[in-house]
XYZ file of C-alpha atoms in Angstrom:
715
model
C 0.000 0.000 0.000
C 1.394 3.467 -0.902
C 2.723 5.574 1.962
C 0.691 8.678 1.135
C -0.996 9.827 4.379
C -4.404 10.114 2.699
C -4.224 6.887 0.674
C -6.551 4.895 2.936
C -9.052 7.750 2.913
C -8.959 7.784 -0.907
C -9.311 3.987 -1.129
C -12.361 4.051 1.158
C -13.966 6.778 -0.964
C -13.210 4.927 -4.193
C -14.543 1.641 -2.803
C -17.778 3.364 -1.828
C -18.177 4.704 -5.352
C -17.717 1.176 -6.769
C -21.124 0.214 -5.260
C -20.221 -3.320 -4.376
C -17.888 -4.107 -7.278
C -14.437 -5.331 -6.242
C -11.845 -2.595 -6.306
C -9.583 -4.901 -8.343
C -11.991 -4.590 -11.297
C -10.483 -1.180 -12.037
C -7.155 -2.816 -12.802
C -6.574 -4.091 -16.345
C -4.005 -5.977 -18.385
C -2.726 -4.495 -21.647
C -1.965 -6.584 -24.745
C 1.697 -5.919 -23.886
C 1.254 -7.891 -20.649
C 1.519 -4.802 -18.427
C -0.837 -4.446 -15.466
C -2.354 -0.974 -15.221
C -3.606 0.332 -11.880
C -6.339 2.955 -11.473
C -4.049 5.261 -9.466
C -0.318 5.979 -9.418
C 1.559 7.818 -6.689
C 5.111 8.961 -5.948
C 5.895 5.537 -4.496
C 5.564 4.025 -7.988
C 8.646 5.980 -9.074
C 10.974 4.909 -6.283
C 14.133 3.275 -7.578
C 13.344 3.700 -11.301
C 16.320 4.386 -13.601
C 14.325 6.421 -16.121
C 13.223 9.256 -13.807
C 15.109 12.409 -12.781
C 16.814 12.776 -16.184
C 16.938 15.988 -18.209
C 16.326 16.505 -21.946
C 19.466 16.428 -24.055
C 21.362 14.442 -21.407
C 21.740 10.662 -20.910
C 19.671 8.524 -20.897
C 17.594 10.957 -23.036
C 14.203 9.793 -21.738
C 12.939 13.376 -21.795
C 14.184 14.049 -25.312
C 17.338 13.960 -27.448
C 17.682 17.772 -27.602
C 18.050 20.036 -24.570
C 15.501 22.624 -25.721
C 13.177 20.288 -27.671
C 10.199 22.175 -29.158
C 10.815 25.245 -27.036
C 13.823 25.809 -29.284
C 12.374 24.497 -32.541
C 9.188 22.520 -33.238
C 9.276 19.096 -34.821
C 9.537 18.878 -38.612
C 6.237 18.445 -40.451
C 7.272 15.736 -42.907
C 4.316 14.361 -44.837
C 4.857 11.063 -46.675
C 3.536 11.429 -50.198
C 3.949 10.213 -53.737
C 1.641 8.878 -56.406
C 1.222 8.516 -60.120
C 4.018 10.156 -62.124
C 7.007 12.171 -60.926
C 5.490 15.323 -62.422
C 2.221 14.986 -60.486
C 4.083 14.244 -57.266
C 6.365 17.230 -57.821
C 3.349 19.527 -58.128
C 1.924 18.058 -54.921
C 5.234 18.575 -53.071
C 5.594 22.196 -54.128
C 2.033 23.005 -53.009
C 2.645 21.299 -49.646
C 5.893 23.197 -49.080
C 4.181 26.475 -49.897
C 1.440 25.618 -47.366
C 3.796 25.090 -44.424
C 5.339 21.632 -44.781
C 9.025 21.709 -43.781
C 10.526 18.546 -45.290
C 9.770 15.961 -47.955
C 9.098 12.261 -47.481
C 8.865 10.289 -50.713
C 6.543 7.312 -51.211
C 7.599 5.107 -54.126
C 5.304 2.753 -55.962
C 5.594 -0.981 -55.431
C 7.183 -1.710 -58.779
C 10.031 0.635 -57.824
C 10.330 -0.885 -54.342
C 10.779 -4.328 -55.816
C 13.340 -3.235 -58.412
C 11.124 -3.606 -61.497
C 10.822 -1.099 -64.319
C 7.280 0.014 -65.117
C 7.174 -2.069 -68.301
C 7.856 -5.357 -66.486
C 4.960 -7.819 -66.927
C 4.733 -8.575 -63.176
C 3.783 -4.994 -62.254
C 0.878 -4.180 -64.550
C -1.413 -3.424 -61.589
C 1.116 -1.577 -59.428
C 2.586 1.316 -61.404
C 1.997 4.667 -59.696
C -0.718 3.239 -57.446
C 0.752 3.334 -53.925
C 3.533 5.818 -54.586
C 5.411 7.542 -57.353
C 6.884 5.528 -60.220
C 10.643 6.084 -60.627
C 12.340 4.259 -63.480
C 15.477 6.352 -63.969
C 17.312 9.486 -62.905
C 15.180 11.408 -65.412
C 12.118 10.655 -63.254
C 14.058 11.645 -60.127
C 15.011 14.979 -61.705
C 11.358 15.693 -62.499
C 10.371 14.684 -58.947
C 12.588 17.412 -57.460
C 12.190 20.021 -60.188
C 12.367 23.540 -58.640
C 13.077 21.989 -55.221
C 16.692 22.874 -54.294
C 18.260 19.731 -52.861
C 20.982 21.677 -51.053
C 18.246 23.341 -48.962
C 15.586 20.631 -48.614
C 15.745 17.670 -46.258
C 14.396 14.652 -48.145
C 13.379 11.352 -46.569
C 12.986 8.369 -48.886
C 11.214 5.201 -47.794
C 13.187 2.685 -49.781
C 14.736 -0.634 -48.817
C 14.667 -3.224 -51.601
C 15.807 -1.092 -54.555
C 17.770 1.190 -52.245
C 20.933 1.216 -54.383
C 19.418 2.491 -57.676
C 17.054 4.902 -55.893
C 19.687 6.512 -53.656
C 22.094 6.641 -56.604
C 19.406 8.343 -58.708
C 18.831 10.915 -55.949
C 22.563 11.634 -55.730
C 22.892 12.017 -59.525
C 19.765 14.206 -59.708
C 21.397 16.453 -57.088
C 24.663 16.481 -59.056
C 22.790 17.634 -62.145
C 21.189 20.396 -60.034
C 24.742 21.468 -59.142
C 24.517 20.152 -55.561
C 27.571 18.302 -54.244
C 27.284 15.154 -52.127
C 28.286 16.754 -48.830
C 25.401 19.244 -48.982
C 22.667 16.623 -49.139
C 20.489 16.258 -46.051
C 17.730 13.787 -45.297
C 17.257 10.091 -44.669
C 17.178 6.869 -46.638
C 15.227 4.165 -44.806
C 17.614 1.353 -45.797
C 16.071 -0.954 -43.155
C 15.990 -4.326 -44.858
C 15.522 -6.473 -41.745
C 11.989 -5.242 -41.166
C 11.192 -6.098 -44.781
C 11.804 -9.785 -44.061
C 9.858 -9.342 -40.832
C 6.703 -7.506 -41.958
C 6.604 -5.352 -45.089
C 8.235 -7.808 -47.519
C 9.467 -5.375 -50.182
C 12.806 -7.157 -50.376
C 14.680 -8.174 -53.518
C 17.815 -10.087 -52.513
C 18.512 -12.676 -49.784
C 19.374 -11.400 -46.279
C 23.167 -11.764 -46.606
C 23.644 -9.558 -49.697
C 20.974 -7.169 -48.414
C 22.908 -6.597 -45.180
C 26.009 -5.964 -47.284
C 24.068 -3.269 -49.159
C 23.156 -1.664 -45.812
C 26.830 -1.565 -44.830
C 27.905 -0.211 -48.237
C 25.437 2.672 -47.987
C 26.502 3.498 -44.430
C 30.159 3.410 -45.526
C 29.704 5.553 -48.659
C 27.520 8.178 -47.005
C 29.630 8.423 -43.850
C 32.583 9.458 -46.038
C 30.828 11.490 -48.720
C 27.477 12.673 -47.297
C 28.166 13.545 -43.650
C 24.833 15.351 -43.147
C 22.766 12.459 -44.488
C 21.064 9.839 -42.305
C 22.075 6.467 -43.704
C 19.367 4.338 -42.125
C 15.951 4.788 -40.529
C 15.353 1.786 -38.301
C 11.643 1.232 -38.578
C 9.155 -0.106 -36.081
C 6.281 1.504 -37.963
C 5.616 -1.423 -40.257
C 5.778 -3.815 -37.305
C 2.968 -1.831 -35.649
C 0.953 -1.850 -38.859
C 1.475 -5.615 -39.124
C 0.039 -6.097 -35.629
C 2.880 -5.630 -33.133
C 1.910 -4.142 -29.798
C 4.035 -1.338 -28.362
C 6.460 -3.589 -26.482
C 7.043 -5.800 -29.514
C 7.529 -2.726 -31.701
C 10.190 -1.154 -29.509
C 11.943 -4.448 -28.709
C 12.271 -5.647 -32.294
C 13.221 -2.168 -33.513
C 16.026 -1.957 -30.961
C 17.163 -5.458 -31.922
C 17.221 -4.445 -35.607
C 19.327 -1.431 -34.659
C 21.862 -3.602 -32.840
C 22.160 -5.830 -35.909
C 22.918 -2.836 -38.138
C 25.512 -1.480 -35.703
C 27.306 -4.826 -35.654
C 27.127 -5.063 -39.446
C 28.826 -1.670 -39.827
C 31.447 -2.549 -37.232
C 32.221 -5.829 -39.033
C 32.689 -3.796 -42.218
C 35.539 -1.971 -40.485
C 33.818 1.243 -39.426
C 34.210 2.922 -36.051
C 31.048 3.328 -33.969
C 31.364 7.109 -33.923
C 31.743 7.253 -37.717
C 28.179 6.144 -38.394
C 26.071 5.856 -35.216
C 25.315 9.607 -34.959
C 23.565 9.403 -38.346
C 21.330 6.459 -37.480
C 17.677 7.404 -37.046
C 14.466 5.607 -36.104
C 10.857 5.473 -37.256
C 7.958 4.495 -34.982
C 4.278 3.883 -35.612
C 1.805 5.532 -33.259
C -1.603 4.009 -32.574
C -4.595 4.805 -30.411
C -3.193 3.718 -27.017
C -2.332 7.279 -26.022
C -0.182 6.895 -22.909
C 1.307 3.555 -23.953
C 2.859 5.008 -27.100
C 4.072 8.153 -25.329
C 5.863 5.872 -22.884
C 7.105 3.685 -25.777
C 9.008 6.583 -27.345
C 10.529 7.543 -23.991
C 11.489 3.890 -23.333
C 13.077 3.592 -26.789
C 15.466 6.465 -26.077
C 16.463 4.927 -22.738
C 16.991 1.479 -24.253
C 19.033 2.690 -27.227
C 21.356 4.694 -24.988
C 21.844 1.707 -22.682
C 22.333 -0.803 -25.504
C 24.914 1.334 -27.307
C 27.198 1.539 -24.281
C 28.499 -1.969 -25.038
C 30.234 -0.520 -28.120
C 32.046 2.146 -26.039
C 31.193 5.221 -28.136
C 33.226 8.343 -27.451
C 30.825 10.738 -29.184
C 27.661 11.287 -27.060
C 25.612 11.603 -30.259
C 26.262 7.937 -31.052
C 23.792 6.752 -28.404
C 21.070 9.378 -28.912
C 17.893 8.026 -30.491
C 16.281 10.469 -32.919
C 13.002 9.442 -34.485
C 10.366 10.165 -37.072
C 6.803 9.078 -36.274
C 3.750 8.328 -38.371
C 0.181 7.997 -37.216
C -1.403 4.606 -37.741
C -2.898 3.636 -41.076
C -4.367 0.490 -39.585
C -6.435 2.431 -37.022
C -8.239 4.309 -39.798
C -11.731 3.039 -40.569
C -13.767 2.934 -43.744
C -16.896 3.247 -41.611
C -17.803 6.803 -40.510
C -14.458 7.978 -41.946
C -14.510 11.542 -40.573
C -13.816 9.924 -37.189
C -10.331 9.306 -38.586
C -9.532 13.025 -38.297
C -9.927 12.746 -34.522
C -7.926 9.525 -34.400
C -5.064 11.080 -36.325
C -5.111 14.184 -34.120
C -4.801 12.060 -30.977
C -2.002 9.996 -32.491
C -0.205 13.166 -33.565
C -0.443 14.504 -30.017
C 0.925 11.176 -28.735
C 3.951 11.537 -31.036
C 4.598 15.083 -29.881
C 4.229 14.366 -26.164
C 6.534 11.391 -26.695
C 9.208 13.663 -28.186
C 9.382 12.905 -31.919
C 11.739 14.876 -34.200
C 9.477 14.756 -37.247
C 5.965 13.592 -37.957
C 3.637 12.393 -40.704
C -0.108 12.545 -40.117
C -2.293 10.236 -42.212
C -5.235 11.452 -44.244
C -8.708 10.480 -43.074
C -9.652 8.748 -46.338
C -6.756 6.270 -46.494
C -8.940 3.325 -45.425
C -10.928 3.961 -48.617
C -8.397 5.048 -51.206
C -5.372 7.216 -51.911
C -5.307 10.642 -50.187
C -6.760 13.580 -52.105
C -5.529 17.171 -51.986
C -8.466 17.931 -49.681
C -7.709 15.181 -47.164
C -3.949 15.776 -47.319
C -4.485 19.443 -46.418
C -6.457 18.437 -43.311
C -3.722 15.966 -42.330
C -0.981 18.575 -42.735
C -2.982 21.278 -40.959
C -3.518 18.941 -38.006
C 0.173 19.340 -37.236
C 0.249 23.056 -37.978
C -2.656 23.665 -35.586
C -0.985 21.654 -32.819
C 2.234 23.629 -33.346
C 0.717 27.083 -33.747
C -2.474 27.066 -31.654
C -2.144 24.596 -28.766
C 0.816 26.335 -27.023
C 2.263 22.857 -26.520
C 5.722 23.801 -27.754
C 6.569 26.153 -24.887
C 7.314 23.459 -22.272
C 9.876 20.693 -22.717
C 8.490 17.194 -22.049
C 5.407 18.328 -20.103
C 4.613 14.744 -19.037
C 8.017 14.213 -17.428
C 7.502 13.253 -13.800
C 3.960 11.962 -14.333
C 3.567 9.048 -11.948
C 1.719 7.035 -14.576
C 3.877 7.898 -17.588
C 7.168 7.325 -15.774
C 5.964 4.002 -14.322
C 4.627 2.896 -17.715
C 7.917 3.892 -19.359
C 9.773 1.690 -16.889
C 7.384 -1.226 -17.513
C 7.979 -1.002 -21.283
C 11.751 -0.844 -20.727
C 11.634 -4.024 -18.646
C 9.283 -5.971 -20.933
C 11.126 -4.922 -24.104
C 14.498 -5.829 -22.608
C 13.251 -9.391 -22.004
C 12.428 -9.729 -25.705
C 15.726 -8.127 -26.750
C 17.556 -10.626 -24.533
C 15.622 -13.458 -26.187
C 16.620 -12.186 -29.640
C 20.247 -11.911 -28.518
C 20.147 -15.491 -27.229
C 19.164 -16.596 -30.751
C 22.257 -14.878 -32.166
C 20.839 -11.455 -32.988
C 17.977 -10.232 -35.133
C 19.109 -11.784 -38.417
C 19.204 -15.236 -36.801
C 15.937 -14.569 -34.966
C 14.231 -13.682 -38.265
C 15.532 -16.936 -39.763
C 13.966 -18.804 -36.825
C 10.613 -17.107 -37.493
C 10.178 -15.976 -33.883
C 9.616 -12.220 -34.384
C 7.238 -12.670 -37.314
C 5.130 -15.229 -35.454
C 4.932 -13.019 -32.358
C 3.682 -10.102 -34.432
C 1.142 -12.241 -36.306
C -0.131 -13.702 -33.043
C -0.554 -10.175 -31.661
C -2.506 -9.167 -34.789
C -4.818 -12.189 -34.582
C -5.533 -11.567 -30.895
C -6.288 -7.912 -31.595
C -8.768 -8.859 -34.333
C -10.504 -11.311 -32.015
C -10.922 -8.615 -29.350
C -12.381 -6.234 -31.929
C -14.767 -8.885 -33.273
C -16.076 -9.466 -29.746
C -16.404 -5.749 -29.002
C -13.818 -5.949 -26.208
C -11.699 -3.329 -27.993
C -14.064 -0.569 -29.099
C -13.716 1.049 -32.505
C -16.277 3.803 -32.850
C -18.375 3.405 -35.977
C -17.208 -0.181 -36.524
C -18.257 -2.300 -33.555
C -20.032 0.407 -31.536
C -22.057 3.521 -32.390
C -22.430 2.411 -36.014
C -24.187 4.598 -38.548
C -27.267 3.069 -40.118
C -26.657 4.548 -43.543
C -23.081 5.013 -44.702
C -22.519 7.509 -47.511
C -19.201 8.702 -48.881
C -19.567 12.389 -49.679
C -16.015 13.223 -50.664
C -13.743 12.752 -53.660
C -11.775 9.514 -53.989
C -8.458 9.685 -55.801
C -7.924 7.123 -58.523
C -4.682 6.627 -60.427
C -5.537 5.875 -64.069
C -4.004 3.011 -66.015
C -2.547 5.624 -68.383
C 0.174 6.337 -65.798
C 1.838 3.064 -66.716
C 1.576 3.962 -70.394
C 3.381 7.260 -69.689
C 6.153 5.504 -67.790
C 6.584 2.859 -70.468
C 6.793 5.563 -73.134
C 9.436 7.474 -71.153
C 11.459 4.280 -70.698
C 11.314 3.671 -74.447
C 12.638 7.175 -75.133
C 15.470 6.880 -72.587
C 16.612 3.538 -73.954
C 16.473 4.893 -77.482
C 18.608 7.988 -76.824
C 21.282 6.847 -74.336
C 24.759 5.473 -75.073
C 23.966 1.785 -74.768
C 27.603 0.708 -74.778
C 28.337 3.000 -71.812
C 25.307 1.597 -69.976
C 26.418 -1.993 -70.627
C 29.971 -1.252 -69.369
C 28.688 0.426 -66.209
C 26.261 -2.408 -65.452
C 29.015 -4.979 -66.017
C 31.211 -3.092 -63.526
C 28.351 -3.126 -61.015
C 27.956 -6.893 -61.401
C 31.720 -7.253 -60.894
C 31.517 -5.161 -57.720
C 28.758 -7.450 -56.486
C 31.035 -10.443 -57.135
C 34.261 -8.951 -55.799
C 33.068 -6.965 -52.778
C 33.306 -3.395 -54.064
C 31.056 -0.670 -52.664
C 27.770 -1.144 -54.492
C 26.480 2.422 -54.128
C 29.712 3.829 -55.561
C 29.576 1.276 -58.387
C 25.950 2.114 -59.220
C 26.535 5.838 -59.702
C 28.222 5.546 -63.149
C 25.378 3.322 -64.368
C 22.741 5.803 -63.217
C 24.660 8.706 -64.793
C 24.663 6.734 -68.058
C 20.834 6.428 -67.753
C 20.605 2.805 -66.691
C 17.149 2.152 -65.262
C 16.183 1.094 -61.752
C 15.295 -2.366 -63.054
C 18.583 -2.751 -64.942
C 20.667 -1.774 -61.907
C 18.673 -4.186 -59.735
C 19.104 -6.963 -62.303
C 22.867 -6.364 -62.482
C 23.132 -7.233 -58.788
C 20.520 -9.997 -58.991
C 22.832 -11.869 -61.383
C 25.113 -12.430 -58.390
C 22.744 -12.347 -55.412
C 19.584 -13.970 -56.803
C 16.042 -12.911 -55.877
C 14.752 -13.931 -52.458
C 11.521 -15.927 -52.105
C 10.032 -16.054 -48.614
C 8.189 -18.937 -47.012
C 4.593 -18.152 -46.034
C 3.415 -19.699 -42.784
C 0.260 -19.321 -40.728
C -0.124 -19.352 -36.960
C -2.997 -21.288 -35.414
C -5.040 -20.932 -32.270
C -4.354 -17.274 -31.469
C -7.652 -15.911 -32.806
C -9.846 -18.549 -31.177
C -7.975 -18.484 -27.867
C -8.788 -14.791 -27.435
C -12.524 -15.536 -27.500
C -14.329 -16.004 -24.253
C -15.110 -19.656 -23.494
C -18.852 -18.982 -23.682
C -18.730 -17.326 -27.114
C -21.827 -18.430 -29.035
C -20.731 -16.814 -32.298
C -17.516 -18.835 -32.384
C -19.271 -22.093 -31.470
C -22.016 -21.524 -34.027
C -19.593 -20.970 -36.903
C -17.461 -23.924 -35.918
C -20.663 -25.965 -35.892
C -21.405 -24.847 -39.443
C -17.976 -25.865 -40.747
C -18.263 -29.236 -38.979
C -21.672 -29.793 -40.574
C -20.165 -28.878 -43.957
C -17.463 -31.504 -43.383
C -20.043 -34.159 -42.563
C -22.160 -33.306 -45.605
C -19.364 -32.912 -48.170
C -16.566 -35.151 -46.963
C -14.185 -32.215 -46.604
C -14.037 -28.789 -45.031
C -14.751 -25.540 -46.886
C -11.441 -24.699 -48.537
C -10.106 -21.241 -49.301
C -6.998 -19.845 -50.975
C -5.966 -16.502 -49.516
C -3.818 -14.535 -51.962
C -2.101 -11.171 -52.234
C -1.491 -10.404 -55.900
C 0.822 -7.725 -57.205
C 3.909 -6.368 -55.486
C 2.381 -5.237 -52.179
C 4.022 -7.099 -49.299
C 1.788 -5.853 -46.464
C 0.377 -9.181 -45.337
C -1.390 -8.460 -42.029
C -4.797 -8.857 -43.657
C -4.197 -12.198 -45.325
C -2.384 -13.593 -42.283
C -5.205 -12.602 -39.899
C -7.847 -14.007 -42.254
C -5.901 -17.222 -42.808
C -5.271 -17.739 -39.098
C -8.827 -16.887 -38.035
C -10.573 -18.909 -40.766
C -8.409 -21.914 -39.900
C -9.437 -21.564 -36.251
C -13.073 -21.449 -37.400
C -12.838 -24.766 -39.250
C -11.864 -23.842 -42.818
C -9.016 -25.515 -44.698
C -6.732 -22.649 -45.693
C -4.049 -22.316 -48.347
C -1.933 -19.156 -48.411
C -0.478 -18.062 -51.714
C 3.109 -16.824 -51.777
C 3.495 -13.068 -51.915
C 3.712 -11.248 -55.248
C 1.558 -13.684 -57.220
C 0.228 -12.760 -60.635
C -3.459 -13.484 -61.359
C -2.301 -16.376 -63.559
C -0.269 -17.914 -60.736
C -3.060 -17.451 -58.173
C -5.618 -19.096 -60.488
C -3.294 -22.034 -61.152
C -2.725 -22.571 -57.417
C -6.460 -22.370 -56.666
C -7.255 -25.023 -59.273
C -4.408 -27.325 -58.227
C -5.454 -27.087 -54.563
C -9.127 -27.678 -55.451
C -10.409 -24.784 -53.337
C -14.006 -23.623 -53.133
C -13.153 -19.936 -52.989
C -10.262 -17.507 -53.453
C -9.987 -14.575 -51.072
C -8.044 -11.798 -52.819
C -6.575 -9.036 -50.653
C -5.938 -5.554 -52.047
C -4.311 -2.581 -50.315
C -2.732 -0.689 -53.178
C -5.471 0.509 -55.520
C -4.795 -2.394 -57.882
C -8.149 -4.078 -57.220
C -9.721 -2.958 -60.503
C -6.885 -4.574 -62.441
C -5.787 -7.633 -60.504
C -9.037 -9.043 -59.102
C -10.997 -9.093 -62.406
C -7.899 -10.587 -64.040
C -8.018 -13.404 -61.476
C -11.666 -14.134 -62.315
C -10.814 -14.291 -66.017
C -7.777 -16.516 -65.418
C -9.872 -18.985 -63.426
C -12.233 -19.232 -66.404
C -9.360 -19.641 -68.869
C -7.698 -22.376 -66.819
C -10.881 -24.357 -66.158
C -11.621 -23.104 -62.656
C -14.840 -21.235 -63.405
C -16.567 -23.030 -60.483
C -14.181 -21.431 -57.978
C -15.683 -18.371 -56.296
C -13.763 -15.118 -55.793
C -14.233 -12.733 -52.880
C -12.166 -9.613 -52.230
C -11.099 -7.612 -49.203
C -8.889 -4.718 -48.180
C -8.722 -1.048 -49.126
C -11.387 -1.005 -51.830
C -13.568 2.110 -52.216
C -17.283 1.230 -51.877
C -17.927 3.027 -55.180
C -15.893 0.255 -56.838
C -17.882 -2.651 -55.359
C -20.342 -2.774 -58.252
C -17.442 -2.703 -60.719
C -16.095 -5.872 -59.088
C -19.508 -7.532 -58.792
C -20.133 -6.943 -62.493
C -16.865 -8.775 -63.231
C -17.706 -11.862 -61.244
C -16.588 -11.098 -57.680
C -19.133 -12.588 -55.260
C -18.469 -10.484 -52.128
C -16.331 -7.550 -51.036
C -15.253 -7.210 -47.405
C -14.033 -3.720 -46.581
C -11.833 -2.654 -43.660
C -13.519 -3.165 -40.315
C -15.523 -6.200 -41.417
C -15.834 -8.719 -38.581
C -13.978 -11.933 -39.383
C -16.941 -13.896 -38.040
C -19.313 -12.038 -40.375
C -17.070 -12.489 -43.410
C -16.596 -16.204 -42.665
C -20.352 -16.747 -42.348
C -20.998 -14.907 -45.612
C -18.234 -16.840 -47.385
C -19.668 -20.116 -46.152
C -23.143 -19.016 -47.328
C -21.724 -18.407 -50.811
C -20.007 -21.800 -50.927
C -23.124 -23.640 -49.753
C -25.349 -21.797 -52.204
C -22.924 -22.518 -55.042
C -22.685 -26.229 -54.231
C -26.432 -26.621 -53.892
C -28.530 -28.861 -51.586
C -25.755 -31.405 -50.839
C -23.882 -28.750 -48.885
């Protein structure tokens, strides 16, 4: 019992107000495994290492900079890119004129995966979820009239990081900007690609070499440039809770430090330019404490490398509000969600911030929604007066205690990763990925039961949903434009010079030369992103991941008395008895989008509900998905779409099933699909569309209805 002289008086008053309920009912357990009390006092802070620190001083819990926002507010750095380089450039210049302070470039999925826009595997991906960049000519257009010696540019790129960073450097050269003047960040965080986002190209070994080569080149030639942004954001979006996010992000960081050290660099040569990237969700205090815990942990973990420069152990971070927390239902609620998540990031001490647009659960952001997202930050900076006090939550009994709890829980996971040999070995074992997928499945089960409230989805629903705002659509003509530009570049360049430069790059891949340095001559000669990627692929090969599915996590989160779960399991058992086999479904993610939370949750949950589930490998074409569905004799294919490729890829799947003799196989679709496009899909043979926020139980019942109706009375 706390020592406060009035504690017993308070407890008696609180107990009286409970009206017979046990006082312990006010205590709750978070998904992170942390017990939260209804009241915290000074006694909760006794003996904690993270309290009594000051901003700008070790262990940096209160912020990496002494003055924080009282000296300068965080950078408003909106992540944007779509369609062609010219359209994105116009968008950037408008945003900068309206108060944005830095650029953050979103590339399309073809670019991420090292394919040129005319490659047959990317017909549904060009310009859809980011800007298409095929050569330095596109990069020059992207930054036209944006002086790269004055503008900090962040680029979210990991797979095709060599040709993209080389193209940025050459575009700057041709603006007259020397290497040492460039400022910004390249994400260059390949480990999390194998863990969650999956936009990798090469196997882990060569990919880690690329990380080291970029750190080495930039440390010598681009001293103001951040060579890596170690990202927990995509872990959060894939389902990681806050402890998993911070633990695995720290473990990734340790792996990169050791990689650079093995390459012969000194810790103080590169560590000051490492940066981080965290995802911020709707658990307000938990994520504030997560950011504070991350700074403490990074400082403590880096001491083993004996840095002499204090900056080597300071964690600086960018944050982004959650895309997963956005809802298609009652979408204006997303403005409030994003505002709260932005405030979380700021109170946690971020150095830069992206706020998502409210319509991103429906389609790509429009100019209208992007302005609201940007202004959310401007209003917090300019109107809330929040910037005048440094770390205003420092000393909060609850926040400091929660920070300490996250430190302790995350350290246990970091120690487990270290016992496996570090993050690269842990990823090979599958442990981090399975933990994140289990967390995602449990979260979905809580939502489906209404235990975790989402306003407008499982509580306070609107009876009639109407979308009364513009939805951005990227036309198929964007790919035609890119293909035409590629044709012109290939027809006007010195092909012999390109071939020599690409051959030298392949030789560097074989012999151990610095790959970024070797790529620059090829990019200057107008080699394309795909050609540079292929030149290295000749040596490294292209990595193919193994898709696995967890079992039991979704069902185990349901209460033992759940009638909805029992009823659906009864239906699948009856189907088995009547048909001699269970309802069978192929879950597939076509195109180059590697975000697989949706298909993994569906696969895991449906399996727990009694379906037989096959999961297609990532990056399938419609032809490959149809072939797999027929060979596996499934009743239905569930096609997931997150990247605006649904109008291309899903109808193509329906047609391929017909061509290959699988016309009896049903197709349903889910993911980020605007409701205005549902009829388009229905007219092309899709039997059901499940938008974001659909209960897994509801979708499974509807899918089973479709199968039974299709099979007729015997089902």
